[in-house]
């Protein structure tokens, strides 16, 4: 049982149904991991069907069968963009700009043990959005939300679950995105130092001009 979009990136998955949010974020095509899974109706249908099956098994709740239209495809992309904004806002509280409203409904259902569960409701992609926002809410209540991050490599942006002790991770994979960024920064520092050195060599002091 695996989340297909996240598996492409080789990232550590969020626990339980919270991984459904991460999975949506990882449908975006990045670097060499493959195409955008919401780019075509065929790819999106395959991904939605698989993701709902995994979510249902993880959550223990039934999931509907969704047959996507062209309009649904646009809705899913907007939903993905909304979650990206929410994740980025959590990582940078001083970030400017208002977040879009969720505009979904959920049901509150007590289970046999008296615990109230947040259950998605609605039809079609509205049910889909309800399930995702419900998982986000429960992840925040459990204190897990701050550990869902987007890789700092702008060319990657893979969503990963940070398991570091102090929640300080910034790369989805240090050996790839982390090393690439460090090498880029190192080369930039050398370039700047070399440029500064050239300027110093080319400038003569007053004693040399006399």
XYZ file of C-alpha atoms in Angstrom:
210
model
C 0.000 0.000 0.000
C 1.711 3.180 -1.149
C 0.938 6.700 -2.264
C 2.044 6.766 -5.908
C 2.807 10.488 -6.333
C 4.922 10.697 -3.181
C 6.704 7.451 -4.027
C 8.084 9.107 -7.192
C 10.053 11.484 -4.994
C 11.227 8.892 -2.507
C 10.069 11.075 0.381
C 9.158 10.062 3.895
C 5.367 9.979 4.047
C 3.180 11.697 6.601
C 1.362 9.323 8.978
C -2.115 7.983 8.336
C -4.606 9.947 6.286
C -2.475 13.082 6.568
C -0.399 11.603 3.735
C -3.383 12.274 1.441
C -2.583 16.019 1.570
C 1.083 15.310 0.875
C 0.094 13.062 -2.011
C -1.913 15.834 -3.682
C 1.042 18.230 -3.407
C 3.352 15.650 -4.965
C 1.255 15.298 -8.114
C 3.085 18.319 -9.488
C 5.704 17.402 -12.087
C 9.175 18.333 -10.909
C 12.743 17.765 -12.064
C 13.211 14.189 -13.308
C 10.428 12.564 -11.320
C 7.865 12.533 -14.093
C 4.975 14.483 -15.514
C 2.314 16.454 -13.677
C -0.239 13.845 -12.621
C -2.992 16.432 -12.934
C -1.835 17.436 -16.405
C -4.197 15.206 -18.377
C -7.579 13.665 -17.655
C -6.152 10.154 -18.071
C -3.290 10.674 -15.605
C -5.541 12.479 -13.137
C -8.174 9.746 -13.238
C -5.554 7.076 -12.594
C -4.103 9.048 -9.694
C -7.451 9.936 -8.088
C -8.707 6.344 -8.214
C -5.512 5.000 -6.682
C -5.221 7.730 -4.027
C -8.808 7.294 -2.881
C -8.272 3.554 -2.529
C -5.201 4.099 -0.342
C -6.918 6.796 1.726
C -9.932 4.547 2.333
C -7.739 1.708 3.585
C -5.698 4.048 5.812
C -8.639 5.965 7.265
C -11.082 3.092 7.504
C -13.727 5.238 5.806
C -15.454 4.558 2.479
C -14.456 6.646 -0.524
C -16.662 7.323 -3.548
C -15.789 6.543 -7.135
C -14.923 9.800 -8.908
C -15.107 10.105 -12.681
C -13.346 13.317 -13.620
C -14.420 15.892 -16.182
C -12.306 18.687 -17.652
C -13.802 21.052 -15.073
C -12.890 18.657 -12.273
C -9.296 18.687 -13.483
C -9.135 22.454 -13.115
C -10.700 22.193 -9.651
C -8.047 19.717 -8.536
C -5.252 21.988 -9.731
C -6.753 24.931 -7.855
C -7.068 22.752 -4.759
C -3.421 21.755 -5.027
C -2.371 25.401 -5.373
C -4.453 26.296 -2.298
C -2.731 23.661 -0.180
C 0.663 24.829 -1.391
C -0.193 28.325 -0.143
C -1.325 26.981 3.228
C 1.869 24.941 3.686
C 4.055 27.898 2.705
C 2.117 30.199 5.033
C 2.743 27.825 7.919
C 6.476 27.839 7.171
C 6.557 31.644 6.964
C 3.997 33.291 9.284
C 5.070 36.774 8.123
C 4.267 35.970 4.501
C 1.970 38.532 2.907
C -1.310 37.690 1.190
C -4.644 36.290 2.327
C -5.258 32.565 2.029
C -8.216 31.286 -0.005
C -11.231 29.988 1.943
C -11.686 26.231 2.021
C -15.449 26.468 1.351
C -16.183 22.817 2.159
C -18.521 20.913 4.453
C -17.756 18.025 6.793
C -19.795 15.822 9.091
C -18.962 15.243 12.763
C -19.697 11.609 13.563
C -19.181 9.970 17.010
C -17.757 6.458 16.821
C -18.516 3.475 19.051
C -15.985 4.672 21.639
C -17.462 8.156 21.843
C -14.741 9.880 19.824
C -15.975 12.415 17.294
C -14.617 11.867 13.794
C -14.444 14.456 11.039
C -15.980 12.743 8.025
C -15.904 14.230 4.500
C -19.180 14.951 2.794
C -20.429 16.253 -0.537
C -20.251 14.933 -4.083
C -17.536 14.678 -6.702
C -14.527 16.928 -6.255
C -16.281 18.724 -3.391
C -16.156 15.467 -1.421
C -12.506 15.160 -2.458
C -11.748 18.659 -1.138
C -13.714 17.929 2.048
C -11.565 14.855 2.729
C -8.325 16.775 2.233
C -9.296 19.740 4.419
C -10.537 17.351 7.102
C -7.135 15.629 7.126
C -5.383 19.007 7.307
C -7.517 20.065 10.277
C -6.872 16.830 12.155
C -3.139 17.061 11.422
C -3.063 20.565 12.891
C -4.971 19.436 15.973
C -2.467 16.589 16.428
C 0.509 18.964 16.043
C 1.709 17.267 12.851
C 1.003 20.034 10.348
C 4.289 22.002 10.796
C 6.233 18.925 9.708
C 4.741 18.895 6.217
C 7.082 20.977 4.072
C 7.944 21.778 0.483
C 11.555 21.197 -0.559
C 13.518 24.466 -0.660
C 14.864 23.563 -4.087
C 12.628 25.709 -6.308
C 13.023 23.231 -9.171
C 11.782 20.400 -6.972
C 9.248 21.518 -4.346
C 8.519 17.928 -3.333
C 6.312 17.692 -0.247
C 8.005 15.753 2.557
C 7.286 14.925 6.175
C 10.114 16.237 8.336
C 11.101 13.720 11.018
C 14.137 15.623 12.318
C 14.144 16.124 16.081
C 13.942 19.921 15.908
C 11.852 20.050 12.718
C 14.682 21.813 10.859
C 14.640 19.944 7.532
C 14.472 22.029 4.367
C 15.334 19.507 1.615
C 13.265 16.509 0.595
C 16.596 14.708 0.041
C 19.870 16.163 1.295
C 21.940 14.016 -1.076
C 20.219 15.466 -4.137
C 18.552 18.826 -3.587
C 20.663 19.711 -0.540
C 24.013 18.952 -2.164
C 22.952 20.641 -5.404
C 22.048 23.829 -3.548
C 25.248 23.768 -1.488
C 27.353 23.288 -4.621
C 25.543 26.154 -6.340
C 26.134 28.416 -3.332
C 29.802 27.377 -3.179
C 30.327 28.216 -6.852
C 28.591 31.551 -6.407
C 30.855 32.413 -3.464
C 33.942 31.483 -5.506
C 32.697 33.568 -8.407
C 32.179 36.590 -6.176
C 35.531 36.139 -4.444
C 37.287 35.747 -7.780
C 35.642 38.895 -9.093
C 36.633 40.796 -5.950
C 40.210 39.524 -6.245
C 40.438 40.642 -9.863
C 39.364 44.122 -8.865
C 41.987 44.278 -6.142
C 44.769 43.163 -8.506
C 43.806 45.757 -11.104
C 43.908 48.719 -8.701
C 47.283 50.373 -8.056
C 48.115 52.226 -4.897
C 49.506 55.777 -4.788
C 53.107 54.529 -4.364
C 52.886 52.518 -7.595
C 51.666 55.539 -9.566
C 54.441 57.901 -8.430
